[in-house]
mmCIF file of C-alpha atoms in Angstrom:
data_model
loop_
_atom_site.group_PDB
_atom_site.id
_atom_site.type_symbol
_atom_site.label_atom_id
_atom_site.label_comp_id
_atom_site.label_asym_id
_atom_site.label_seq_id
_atom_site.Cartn_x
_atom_site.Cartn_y
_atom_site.Cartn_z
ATOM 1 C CA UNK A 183 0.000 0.000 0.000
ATOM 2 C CA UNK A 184 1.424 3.283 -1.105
ATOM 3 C CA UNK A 185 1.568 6.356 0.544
ATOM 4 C CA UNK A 186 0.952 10.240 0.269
ATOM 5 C CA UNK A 187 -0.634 12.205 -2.195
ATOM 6 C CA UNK A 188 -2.842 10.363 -4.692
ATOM 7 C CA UNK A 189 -2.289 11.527 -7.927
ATOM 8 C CA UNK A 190 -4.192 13.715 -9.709
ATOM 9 C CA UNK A 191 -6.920 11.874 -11.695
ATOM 10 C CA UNK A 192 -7.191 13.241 -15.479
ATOM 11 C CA UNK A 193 -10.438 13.134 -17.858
ATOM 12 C CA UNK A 194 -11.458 14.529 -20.896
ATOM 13 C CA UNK A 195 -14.372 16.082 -19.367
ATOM 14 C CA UNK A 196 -14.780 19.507 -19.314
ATOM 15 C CA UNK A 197 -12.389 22.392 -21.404
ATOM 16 C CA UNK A 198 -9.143 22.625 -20.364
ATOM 17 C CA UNK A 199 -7.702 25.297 -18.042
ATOM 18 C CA UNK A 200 -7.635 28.120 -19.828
ATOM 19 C CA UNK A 201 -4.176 29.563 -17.997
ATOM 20 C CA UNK A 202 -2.391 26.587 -19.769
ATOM 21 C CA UNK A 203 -2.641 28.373 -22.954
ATOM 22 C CA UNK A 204 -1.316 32.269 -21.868
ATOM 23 C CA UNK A 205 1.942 33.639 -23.826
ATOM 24 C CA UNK A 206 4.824 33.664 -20.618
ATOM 25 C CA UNK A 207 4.040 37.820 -20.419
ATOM 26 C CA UNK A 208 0.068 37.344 -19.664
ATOM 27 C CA UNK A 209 0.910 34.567 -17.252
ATOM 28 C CA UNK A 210 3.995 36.499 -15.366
ATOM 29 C CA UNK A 211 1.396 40.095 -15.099
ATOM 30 C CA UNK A 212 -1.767 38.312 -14.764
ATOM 31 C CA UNK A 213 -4.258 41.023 -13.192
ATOM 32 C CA UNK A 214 -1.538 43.626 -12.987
ATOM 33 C CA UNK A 215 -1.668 45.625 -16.409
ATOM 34 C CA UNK A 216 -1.741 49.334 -16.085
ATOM 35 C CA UNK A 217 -2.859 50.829 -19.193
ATOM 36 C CA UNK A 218 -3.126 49.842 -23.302
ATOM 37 C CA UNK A 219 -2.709 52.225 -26.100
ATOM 38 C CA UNK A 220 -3.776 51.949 -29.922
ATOM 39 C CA UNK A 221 -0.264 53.035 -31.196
ATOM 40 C CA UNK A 222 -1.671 52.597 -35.373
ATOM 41 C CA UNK A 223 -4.623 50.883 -37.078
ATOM 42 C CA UNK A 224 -4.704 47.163 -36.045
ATOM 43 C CA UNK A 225 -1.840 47.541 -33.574
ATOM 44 C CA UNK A 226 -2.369 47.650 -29.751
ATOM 45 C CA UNK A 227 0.141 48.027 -26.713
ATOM 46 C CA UNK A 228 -0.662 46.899 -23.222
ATOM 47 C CA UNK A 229 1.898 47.749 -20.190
ATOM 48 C CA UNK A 230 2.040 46.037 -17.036
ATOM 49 C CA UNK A 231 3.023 47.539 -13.572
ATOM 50 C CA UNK A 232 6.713 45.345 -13.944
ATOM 51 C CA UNK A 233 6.825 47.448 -17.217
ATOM 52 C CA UNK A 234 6.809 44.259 -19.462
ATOM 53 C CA UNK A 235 4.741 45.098 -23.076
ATOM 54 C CA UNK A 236 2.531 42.923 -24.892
ATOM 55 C CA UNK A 237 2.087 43.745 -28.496
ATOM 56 C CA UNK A 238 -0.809 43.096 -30.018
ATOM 57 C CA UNK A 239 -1.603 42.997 -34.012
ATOM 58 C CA UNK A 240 -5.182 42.224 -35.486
ATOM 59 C CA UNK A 241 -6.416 41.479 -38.550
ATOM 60 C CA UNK A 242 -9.594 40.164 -39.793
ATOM 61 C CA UNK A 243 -10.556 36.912 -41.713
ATOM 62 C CA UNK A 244 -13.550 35.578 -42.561
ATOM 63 C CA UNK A 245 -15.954 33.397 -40.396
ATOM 64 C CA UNK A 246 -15.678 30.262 -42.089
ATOM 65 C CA UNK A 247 -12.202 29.305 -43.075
ATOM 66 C CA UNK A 248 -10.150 26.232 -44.605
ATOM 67 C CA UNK A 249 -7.423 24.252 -42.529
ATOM 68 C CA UNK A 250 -4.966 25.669 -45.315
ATOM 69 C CA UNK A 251 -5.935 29.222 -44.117
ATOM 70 C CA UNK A 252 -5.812 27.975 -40.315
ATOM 71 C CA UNK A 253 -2.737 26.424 -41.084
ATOM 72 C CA UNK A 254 -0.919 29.379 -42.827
ATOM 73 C CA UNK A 255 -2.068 32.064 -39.827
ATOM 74 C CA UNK A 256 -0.849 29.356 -37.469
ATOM 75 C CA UNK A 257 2.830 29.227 -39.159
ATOM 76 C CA UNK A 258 3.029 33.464 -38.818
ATOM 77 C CA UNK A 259 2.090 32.721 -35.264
ATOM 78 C CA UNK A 260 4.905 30.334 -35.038
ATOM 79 C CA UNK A 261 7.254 32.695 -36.987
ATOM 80 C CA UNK A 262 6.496 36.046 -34.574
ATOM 81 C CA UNK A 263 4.651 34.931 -31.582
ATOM 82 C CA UNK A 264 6.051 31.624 -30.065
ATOM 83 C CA UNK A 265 2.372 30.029 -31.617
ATOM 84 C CA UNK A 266 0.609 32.587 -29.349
ATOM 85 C CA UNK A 267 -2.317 33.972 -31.576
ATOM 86 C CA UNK A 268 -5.701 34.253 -30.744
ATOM 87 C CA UNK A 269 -9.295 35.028 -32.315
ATOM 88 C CA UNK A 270 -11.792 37.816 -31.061
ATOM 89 C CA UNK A 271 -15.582 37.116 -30.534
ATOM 90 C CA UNK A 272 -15.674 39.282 -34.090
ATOM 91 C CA UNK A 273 -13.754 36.522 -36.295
ATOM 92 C CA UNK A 274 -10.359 38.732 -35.648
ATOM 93 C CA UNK A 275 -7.571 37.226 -35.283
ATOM 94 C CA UNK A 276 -4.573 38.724 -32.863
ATOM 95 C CA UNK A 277 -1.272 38.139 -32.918
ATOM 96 C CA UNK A 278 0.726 38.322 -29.394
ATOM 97 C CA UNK A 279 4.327 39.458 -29.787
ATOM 98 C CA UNK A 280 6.644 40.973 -26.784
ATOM 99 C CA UNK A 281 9.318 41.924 -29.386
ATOM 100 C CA UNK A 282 8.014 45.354 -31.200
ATOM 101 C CA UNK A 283 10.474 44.509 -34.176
ATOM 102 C CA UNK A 284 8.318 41.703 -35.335
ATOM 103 C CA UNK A 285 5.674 44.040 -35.539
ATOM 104 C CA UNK A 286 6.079 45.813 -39.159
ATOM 105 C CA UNK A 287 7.472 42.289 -40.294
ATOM 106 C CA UNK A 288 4.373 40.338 -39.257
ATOM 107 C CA UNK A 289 2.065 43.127 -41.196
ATOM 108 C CA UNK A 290 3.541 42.999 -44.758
ATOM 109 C CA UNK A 291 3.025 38.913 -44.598
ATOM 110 C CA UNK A 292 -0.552 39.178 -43.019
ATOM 111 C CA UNK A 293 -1.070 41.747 -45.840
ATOM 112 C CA UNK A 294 0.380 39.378 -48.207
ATOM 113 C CA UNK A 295 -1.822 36.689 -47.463
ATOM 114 C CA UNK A 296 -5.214 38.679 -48.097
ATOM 115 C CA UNK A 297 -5.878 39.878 -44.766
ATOM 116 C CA UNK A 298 -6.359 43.571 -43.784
ATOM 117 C CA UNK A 299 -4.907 44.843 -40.359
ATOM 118 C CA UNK A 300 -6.783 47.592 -38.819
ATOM 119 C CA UNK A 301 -10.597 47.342 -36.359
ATOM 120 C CA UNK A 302 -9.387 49.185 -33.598
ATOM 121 C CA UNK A 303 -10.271 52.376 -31.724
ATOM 122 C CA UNK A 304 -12.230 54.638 -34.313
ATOM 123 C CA UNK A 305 -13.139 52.051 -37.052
ATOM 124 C CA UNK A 306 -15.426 49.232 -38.340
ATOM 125 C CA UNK A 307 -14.458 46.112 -36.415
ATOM 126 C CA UNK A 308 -15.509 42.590 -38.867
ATOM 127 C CA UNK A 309 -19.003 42.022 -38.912
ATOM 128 C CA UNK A 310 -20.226 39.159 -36.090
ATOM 129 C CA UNK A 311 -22.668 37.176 -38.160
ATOM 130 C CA UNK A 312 -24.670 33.590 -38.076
ATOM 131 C CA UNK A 313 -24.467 30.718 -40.507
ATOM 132 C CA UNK A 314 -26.675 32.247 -43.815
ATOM 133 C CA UNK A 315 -27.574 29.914 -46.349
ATOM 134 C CA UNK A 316 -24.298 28.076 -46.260
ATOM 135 C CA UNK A 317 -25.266 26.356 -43.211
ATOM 136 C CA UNK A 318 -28.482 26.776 -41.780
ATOM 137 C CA UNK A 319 -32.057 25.712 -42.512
ATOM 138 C CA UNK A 320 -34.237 28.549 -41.292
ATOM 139 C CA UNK A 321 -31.957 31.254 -42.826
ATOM 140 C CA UNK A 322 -34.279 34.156 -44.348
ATOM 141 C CA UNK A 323 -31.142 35.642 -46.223
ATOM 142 C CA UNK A 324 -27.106 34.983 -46.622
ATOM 143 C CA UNK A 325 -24.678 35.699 -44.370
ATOM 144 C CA UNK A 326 -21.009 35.582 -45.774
ATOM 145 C CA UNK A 327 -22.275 36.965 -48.808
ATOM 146 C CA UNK A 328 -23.592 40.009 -47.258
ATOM 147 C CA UNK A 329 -20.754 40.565 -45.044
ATOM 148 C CA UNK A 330 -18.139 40.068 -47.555
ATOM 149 C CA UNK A 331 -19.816 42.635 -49.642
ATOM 150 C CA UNK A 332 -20.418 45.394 -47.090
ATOM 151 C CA UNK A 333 -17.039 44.962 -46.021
ATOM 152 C CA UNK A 334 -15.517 45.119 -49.554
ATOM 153 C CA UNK A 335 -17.214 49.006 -49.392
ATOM 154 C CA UNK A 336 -16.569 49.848 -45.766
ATOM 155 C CA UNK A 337 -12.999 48.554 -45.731
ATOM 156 C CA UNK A 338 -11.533 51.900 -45.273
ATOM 157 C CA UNK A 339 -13.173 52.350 -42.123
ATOM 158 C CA UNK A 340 -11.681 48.651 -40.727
ATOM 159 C CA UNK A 341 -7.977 50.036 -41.874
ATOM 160 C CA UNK A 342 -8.189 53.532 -40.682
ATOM 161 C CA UNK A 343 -9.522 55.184 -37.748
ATOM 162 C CA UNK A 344 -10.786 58.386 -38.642
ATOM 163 C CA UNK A 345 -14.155 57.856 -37.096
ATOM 164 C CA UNK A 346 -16.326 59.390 -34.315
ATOM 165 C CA UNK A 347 -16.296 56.150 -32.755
ATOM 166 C CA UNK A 348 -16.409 52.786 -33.285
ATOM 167 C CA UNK A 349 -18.769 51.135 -34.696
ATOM 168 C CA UNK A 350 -19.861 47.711 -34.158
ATOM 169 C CA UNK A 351 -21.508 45.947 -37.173
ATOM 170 C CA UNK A 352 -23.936 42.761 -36.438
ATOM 171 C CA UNK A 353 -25.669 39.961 -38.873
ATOM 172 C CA UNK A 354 -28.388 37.199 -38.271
ATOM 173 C CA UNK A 355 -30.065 35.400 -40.812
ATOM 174 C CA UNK A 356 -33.198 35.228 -38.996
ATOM 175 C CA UNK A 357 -35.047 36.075 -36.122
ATOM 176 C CA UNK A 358 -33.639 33.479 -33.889
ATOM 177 C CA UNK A 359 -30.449 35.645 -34.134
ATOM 178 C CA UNK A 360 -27.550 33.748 -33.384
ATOM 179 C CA UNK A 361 -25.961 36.841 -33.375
ATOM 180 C CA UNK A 362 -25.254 40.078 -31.882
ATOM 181 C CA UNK A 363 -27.935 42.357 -33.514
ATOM 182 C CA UNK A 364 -30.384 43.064 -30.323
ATOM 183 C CA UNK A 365 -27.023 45.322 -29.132
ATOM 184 C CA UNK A 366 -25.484 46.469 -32.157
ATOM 185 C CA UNK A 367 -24.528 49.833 -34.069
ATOM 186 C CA UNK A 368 -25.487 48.779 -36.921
ATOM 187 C CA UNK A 369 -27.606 45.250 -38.127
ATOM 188 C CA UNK A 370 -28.734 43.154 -40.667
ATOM 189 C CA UNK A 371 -31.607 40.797 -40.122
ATOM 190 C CA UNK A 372 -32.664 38.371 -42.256
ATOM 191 C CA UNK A 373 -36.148 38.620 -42.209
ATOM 192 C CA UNK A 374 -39.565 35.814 -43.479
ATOM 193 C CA UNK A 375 -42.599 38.113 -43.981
ATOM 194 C CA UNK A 376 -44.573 34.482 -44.636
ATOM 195 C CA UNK A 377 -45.415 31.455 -42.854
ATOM 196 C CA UNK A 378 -44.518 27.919 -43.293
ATOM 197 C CA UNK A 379 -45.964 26.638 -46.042
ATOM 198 C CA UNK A 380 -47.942 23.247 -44.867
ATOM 199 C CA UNK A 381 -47.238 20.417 -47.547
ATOM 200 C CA UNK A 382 -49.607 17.349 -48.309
ATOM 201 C CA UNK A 383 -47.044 14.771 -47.598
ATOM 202 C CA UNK A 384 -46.955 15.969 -43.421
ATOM 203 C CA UNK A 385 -48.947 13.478 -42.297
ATOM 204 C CA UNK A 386 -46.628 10.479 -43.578
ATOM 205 C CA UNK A 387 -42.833 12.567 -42.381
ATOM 206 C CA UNK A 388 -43.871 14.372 -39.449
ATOM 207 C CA UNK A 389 -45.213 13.556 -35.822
ATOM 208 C CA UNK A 390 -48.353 16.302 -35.352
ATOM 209 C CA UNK A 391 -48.322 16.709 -31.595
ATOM 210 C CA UNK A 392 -44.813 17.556 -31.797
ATOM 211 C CA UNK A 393 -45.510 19.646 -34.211
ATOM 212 C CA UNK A 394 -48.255 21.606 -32.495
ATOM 213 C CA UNK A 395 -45.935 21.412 -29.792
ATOM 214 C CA UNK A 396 -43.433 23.104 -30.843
ATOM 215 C CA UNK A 397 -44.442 26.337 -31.867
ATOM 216 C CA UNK A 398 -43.772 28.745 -29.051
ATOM 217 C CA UNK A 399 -46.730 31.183 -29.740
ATOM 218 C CA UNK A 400 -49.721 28.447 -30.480
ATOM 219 C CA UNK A 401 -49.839 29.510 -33.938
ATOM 220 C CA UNK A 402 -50.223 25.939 -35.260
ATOM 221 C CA UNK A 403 -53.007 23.148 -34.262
ATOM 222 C CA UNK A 404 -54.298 19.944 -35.395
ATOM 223 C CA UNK A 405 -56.584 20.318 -38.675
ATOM 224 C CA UNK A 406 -58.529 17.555 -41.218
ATOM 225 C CA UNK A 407 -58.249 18.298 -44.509
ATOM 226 C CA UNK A 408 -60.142 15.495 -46.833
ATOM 227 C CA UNK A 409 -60.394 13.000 -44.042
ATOM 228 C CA UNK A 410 -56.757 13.184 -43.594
ATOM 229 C CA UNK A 411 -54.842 14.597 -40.096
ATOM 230 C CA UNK A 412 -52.712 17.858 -40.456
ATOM 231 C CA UNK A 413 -51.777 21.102 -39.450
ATOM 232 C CA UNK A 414 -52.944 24.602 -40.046
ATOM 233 C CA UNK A 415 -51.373 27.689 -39.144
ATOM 234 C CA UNK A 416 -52.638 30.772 -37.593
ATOM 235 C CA UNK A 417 -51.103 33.631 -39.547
ATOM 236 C CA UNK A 418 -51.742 36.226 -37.018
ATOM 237 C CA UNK A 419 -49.536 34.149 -34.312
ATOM 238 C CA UNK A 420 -46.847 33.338 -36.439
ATOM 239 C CA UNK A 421 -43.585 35.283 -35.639
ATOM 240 C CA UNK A 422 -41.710 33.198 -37.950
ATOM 241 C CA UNK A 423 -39.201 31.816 -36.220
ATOM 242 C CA UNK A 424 -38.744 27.950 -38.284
ATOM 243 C CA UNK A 425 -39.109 26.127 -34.913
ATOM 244 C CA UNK A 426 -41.571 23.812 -36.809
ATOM 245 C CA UNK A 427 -39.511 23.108 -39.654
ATOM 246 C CA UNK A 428 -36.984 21.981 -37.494
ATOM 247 C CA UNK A 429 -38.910 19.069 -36.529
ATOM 248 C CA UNK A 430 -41.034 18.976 -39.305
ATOM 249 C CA UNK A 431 -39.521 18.752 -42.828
ATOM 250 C CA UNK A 432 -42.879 19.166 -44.587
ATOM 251 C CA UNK A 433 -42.997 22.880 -43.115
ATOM 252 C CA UNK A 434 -40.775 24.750 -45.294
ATOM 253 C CA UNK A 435 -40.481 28.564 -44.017
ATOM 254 C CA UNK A 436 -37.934 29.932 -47.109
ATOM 255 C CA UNK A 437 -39.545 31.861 -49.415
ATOM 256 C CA UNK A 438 -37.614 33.371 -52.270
ATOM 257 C CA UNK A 439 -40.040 35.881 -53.098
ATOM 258 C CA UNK A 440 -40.585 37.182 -49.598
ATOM 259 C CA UNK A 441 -37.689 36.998 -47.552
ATOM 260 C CA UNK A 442 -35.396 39.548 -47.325
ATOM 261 C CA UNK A 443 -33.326 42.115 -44.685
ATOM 262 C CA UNK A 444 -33.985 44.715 -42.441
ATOM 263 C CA UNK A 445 -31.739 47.312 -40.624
ATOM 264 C CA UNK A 446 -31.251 48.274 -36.964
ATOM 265 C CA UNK A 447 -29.100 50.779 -35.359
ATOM 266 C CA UNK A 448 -28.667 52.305 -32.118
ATOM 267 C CA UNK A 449 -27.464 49.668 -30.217
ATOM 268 C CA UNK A 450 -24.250 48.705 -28.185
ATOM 269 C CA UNK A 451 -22.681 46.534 -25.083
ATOM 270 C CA UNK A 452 -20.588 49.167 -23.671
ATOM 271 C CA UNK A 453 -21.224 51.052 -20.445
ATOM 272 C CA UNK A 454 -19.199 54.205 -21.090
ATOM 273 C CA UNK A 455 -21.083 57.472 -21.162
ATOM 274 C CA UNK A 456 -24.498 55.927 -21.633
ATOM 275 C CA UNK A 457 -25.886 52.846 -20.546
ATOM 276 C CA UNK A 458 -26.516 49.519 -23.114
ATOM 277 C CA UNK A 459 -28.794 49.492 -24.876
ATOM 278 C CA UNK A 460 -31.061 48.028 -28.064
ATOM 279 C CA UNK A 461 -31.201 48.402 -31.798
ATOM 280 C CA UNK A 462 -34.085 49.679 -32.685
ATOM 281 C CA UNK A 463 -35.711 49.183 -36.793
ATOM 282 C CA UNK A 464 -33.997 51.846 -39.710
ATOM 283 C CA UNK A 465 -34.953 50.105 -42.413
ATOM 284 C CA UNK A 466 -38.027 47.629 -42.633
ATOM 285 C CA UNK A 467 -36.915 45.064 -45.802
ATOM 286 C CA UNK A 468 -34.859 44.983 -48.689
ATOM 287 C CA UNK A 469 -34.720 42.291 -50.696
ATOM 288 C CA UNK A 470 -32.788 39.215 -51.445
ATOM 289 C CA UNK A 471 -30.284 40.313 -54.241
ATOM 290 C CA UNK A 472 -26.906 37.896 -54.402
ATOM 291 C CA UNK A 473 -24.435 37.555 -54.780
ATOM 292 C CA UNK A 474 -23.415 41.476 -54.287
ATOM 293 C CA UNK A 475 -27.048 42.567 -52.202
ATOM 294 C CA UNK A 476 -26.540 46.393 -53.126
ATOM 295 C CA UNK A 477 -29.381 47.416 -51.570
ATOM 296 C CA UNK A 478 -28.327 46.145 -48.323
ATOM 297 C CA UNK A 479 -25.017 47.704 -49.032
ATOM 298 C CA UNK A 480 -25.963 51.199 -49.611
ATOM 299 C CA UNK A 481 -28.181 51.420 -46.943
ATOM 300 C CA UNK A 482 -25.495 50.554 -43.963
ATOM 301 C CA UNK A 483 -22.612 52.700 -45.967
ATOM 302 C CA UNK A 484 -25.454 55.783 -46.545
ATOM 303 C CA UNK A 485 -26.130 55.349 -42.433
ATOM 304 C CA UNK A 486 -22.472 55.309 -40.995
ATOM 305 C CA UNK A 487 -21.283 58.257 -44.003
ATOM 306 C CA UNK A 488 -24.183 60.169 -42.366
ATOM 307 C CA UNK A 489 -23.634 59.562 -38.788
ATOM 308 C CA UNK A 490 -19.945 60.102 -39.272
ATOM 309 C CA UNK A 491 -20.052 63.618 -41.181
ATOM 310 C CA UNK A 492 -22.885 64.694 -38.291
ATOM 311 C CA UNK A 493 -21.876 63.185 -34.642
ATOM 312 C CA UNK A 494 -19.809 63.974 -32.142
ATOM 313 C CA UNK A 495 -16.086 62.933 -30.927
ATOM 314 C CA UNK A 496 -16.520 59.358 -29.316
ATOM 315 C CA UNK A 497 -20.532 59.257 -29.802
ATOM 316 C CA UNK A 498 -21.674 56.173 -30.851
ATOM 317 C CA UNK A 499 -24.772 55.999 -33.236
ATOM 318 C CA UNK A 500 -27.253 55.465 -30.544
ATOM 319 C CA UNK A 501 -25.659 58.432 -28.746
ATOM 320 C CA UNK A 502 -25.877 60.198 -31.849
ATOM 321 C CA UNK A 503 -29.730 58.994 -32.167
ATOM 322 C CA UNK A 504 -31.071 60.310 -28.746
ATOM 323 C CA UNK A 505 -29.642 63.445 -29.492
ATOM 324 C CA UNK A 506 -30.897 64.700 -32.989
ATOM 325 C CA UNK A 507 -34.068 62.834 -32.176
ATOM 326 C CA UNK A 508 -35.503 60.177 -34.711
ATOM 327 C CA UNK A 509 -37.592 62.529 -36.637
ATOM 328 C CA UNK A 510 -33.985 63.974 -37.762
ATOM 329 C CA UNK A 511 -32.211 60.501 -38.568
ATOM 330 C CA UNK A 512 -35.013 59.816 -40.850
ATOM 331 C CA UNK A 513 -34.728 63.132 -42.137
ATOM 332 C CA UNK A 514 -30.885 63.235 -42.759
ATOM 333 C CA UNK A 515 -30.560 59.671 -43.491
ATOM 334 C CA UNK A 516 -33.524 60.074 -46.311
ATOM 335 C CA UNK A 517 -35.305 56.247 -44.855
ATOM 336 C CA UNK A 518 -38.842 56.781 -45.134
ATOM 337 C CA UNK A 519 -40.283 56.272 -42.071
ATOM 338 C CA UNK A 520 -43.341 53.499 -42.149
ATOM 339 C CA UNK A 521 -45.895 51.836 -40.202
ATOM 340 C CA UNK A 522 -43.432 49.197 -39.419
ATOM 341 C CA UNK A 523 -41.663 51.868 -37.237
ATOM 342 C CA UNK A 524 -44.226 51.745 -34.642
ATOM 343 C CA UNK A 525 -43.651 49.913 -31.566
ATOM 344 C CA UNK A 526 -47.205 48.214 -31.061
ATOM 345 C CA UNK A 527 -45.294 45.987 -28.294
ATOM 346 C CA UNK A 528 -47.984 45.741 -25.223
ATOM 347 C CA UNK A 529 -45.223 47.189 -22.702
ATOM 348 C CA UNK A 530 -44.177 49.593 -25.886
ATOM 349 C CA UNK A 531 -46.111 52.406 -24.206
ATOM 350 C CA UNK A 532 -43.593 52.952 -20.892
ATOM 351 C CA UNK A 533 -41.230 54.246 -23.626
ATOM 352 C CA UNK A 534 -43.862 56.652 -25.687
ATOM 353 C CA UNK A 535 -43.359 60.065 -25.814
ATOM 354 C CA UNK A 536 -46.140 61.121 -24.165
ATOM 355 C CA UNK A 537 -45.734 65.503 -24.380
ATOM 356 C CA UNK A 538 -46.914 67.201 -27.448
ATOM 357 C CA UNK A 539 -42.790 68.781 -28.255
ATOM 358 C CA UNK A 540 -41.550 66.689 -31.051
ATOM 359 C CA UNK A 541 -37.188 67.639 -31.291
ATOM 360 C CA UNK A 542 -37.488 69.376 -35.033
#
């Protein structure tokens, strides 16, 4: 019978400990930084109180990429960083360095490879967005496509930082919004203006209490049509949300004719100066239009040229919003305001303006 410690038991349960993975400089002033600077587009400096520097270069790639591109930003990490590179909840990718010579080096490669440095401070950070059409079945509209193409005409704005602000761009392909456009500058959501479309072969694919049961608003219940069990669906209670085409294959939601995009603005995470808050609706739909979507396009690029020749130093487009009033964005931005503009939420009203002085 041994004794003393018992050794520590390993499993493969859980993520690993995410200390085992910090560059030697994060580990050594863990908790004891002092300050960061943006010292150029894309490159950041962080000092710690033992006055060791951690450099810091981003650049951004796409959401979905090959193990060939994994592969060749893993061998500039292994070339400049000691391996230590990193990706940012907006599909950045940062490269670690402690030696500042690396730094210019390290730039003309990432350049060379495709990717532009820059998304700091005053700019356009890469667009967070959801799977699109590549890879999900309730998508009302695209989601690489889109991004790729607003980029390709906001790409100054990721490389420089002439700005206001920053500005935080957002895309979900529907409703269900695996993405961050609830609390984003500026978003994209894909939108259905249709329900599911119920098709004669349901009875022989698809289980009808769990399809009844799994629509969160009630919007579906058991029908006969011709002697035959089915569904029908309440278009007043549908919010369009695919739920039952998940389950139920004979449900199709898509609809090339009627899905599209809307736009939202005003919202953001951050605390400083005013509190978080919500995007609110800019732009009700526009439709469909690959593989370029110029509709979609011009709309975000005509709101953040107009918001950046009219706000502020450091006021975000909400900010910018609640000051001019939205009878003026609609005015300077030229969106027609609509019916769909009205909040008709029950609780809507606690946020009315209630007085008769409208901000001209």
């Amino acid at each position: 019978m041994t004794t003393g410690a018992a050794p520590q038991r390993k499993t493969d349960i859980g993520p690993p400990n995410f200390r085992n993975f910090l560059p030697p400089v994060i580990s050594k002033n863990y908790g004891k930084w002092q300050y960061h600077e943006t010292l150029k587009p894309g490159v950041l400096v962080h000092v710690a109180e033992s006055g060791d520097k951690l450099f810091t270069v981003r650049a951004g790639t796409p959401r979905l990429l090959s193990i060939q591109t994994i592969r060749e930003l893993c061998d500039l990490a292994d070339k400049y960083c000691g391996g230590y590179v990193r990706f940012t909840s907006r599909h950045n990718i940062e490269f670690l360095l402690t030696d500042p010579a690396k730094i210019e080096p390290l730039i003309a490669e990432i350049r060379a490879k495709g990717f532009p440095v820059g998304g700091t401070a005053n700019s356009i950070s890469s667009i967070v967005h959801t799977q699109g059409w590549i890879h999900c079945h309730t998508a009302a509209t695209d989601a690489s496509g889109i991004v790729k193409a607003v980029m390709d005409e906001l790409i100054e704005h990721f490389t420089h930082m002439k700005l206001p602000a920053k500005i935080r761009l957002a895309l979900a392909c529907c409703l269900n919004m695996c993405g961050a456009v609830h609390c984003s500058d500026i978003a994209i959501l894909g939108i259905h203006r249709r329900p599911p479309k119920v098709e004669d072969r349901l009875p022989k694919v698809c289980e009808i209490p769990n399809v009844v049961a799994s629509c969160p608003t009630a919007a579906i219940r058991p029908k006969k049509v011709d002697g035959k069990d089915t569904v029908e669906i309440i278009d007043e209670k549908c919010m369009f949300c695919g739920n039952c085409f998940t389950v139920c294959p004979a449900l199709p939601i898509n609809n090339a004719l009627n899905d599209g995009c809307s736009i939202w603005v005003g919202g953001k995470v951050s605390n400083a100066r005013s509190a978080p808050a919500f995007s609110k609706l800019a732009v009700p739909f526009l439709p469909n239009n690959p593989p370029r979507w110029p509709e979609v396009v011009d709309a975000v690029k005509n709101i953040v040229e107009v918001w950046a020749g009219d706000a502020r130093k450091y006021e975000r487009i909400g900010e910018w919003i609640d000051r001019i009033g939205w009878p003026q964005f609609f005015k300077k931005t030229g969106i027609p305001f609509t019916k769909q503009h009205i909040d008709d939420f029950r609780h809507a009203e606690l946020t009315w303006q209630r007085s008769m002085h409208f901000k001209a």
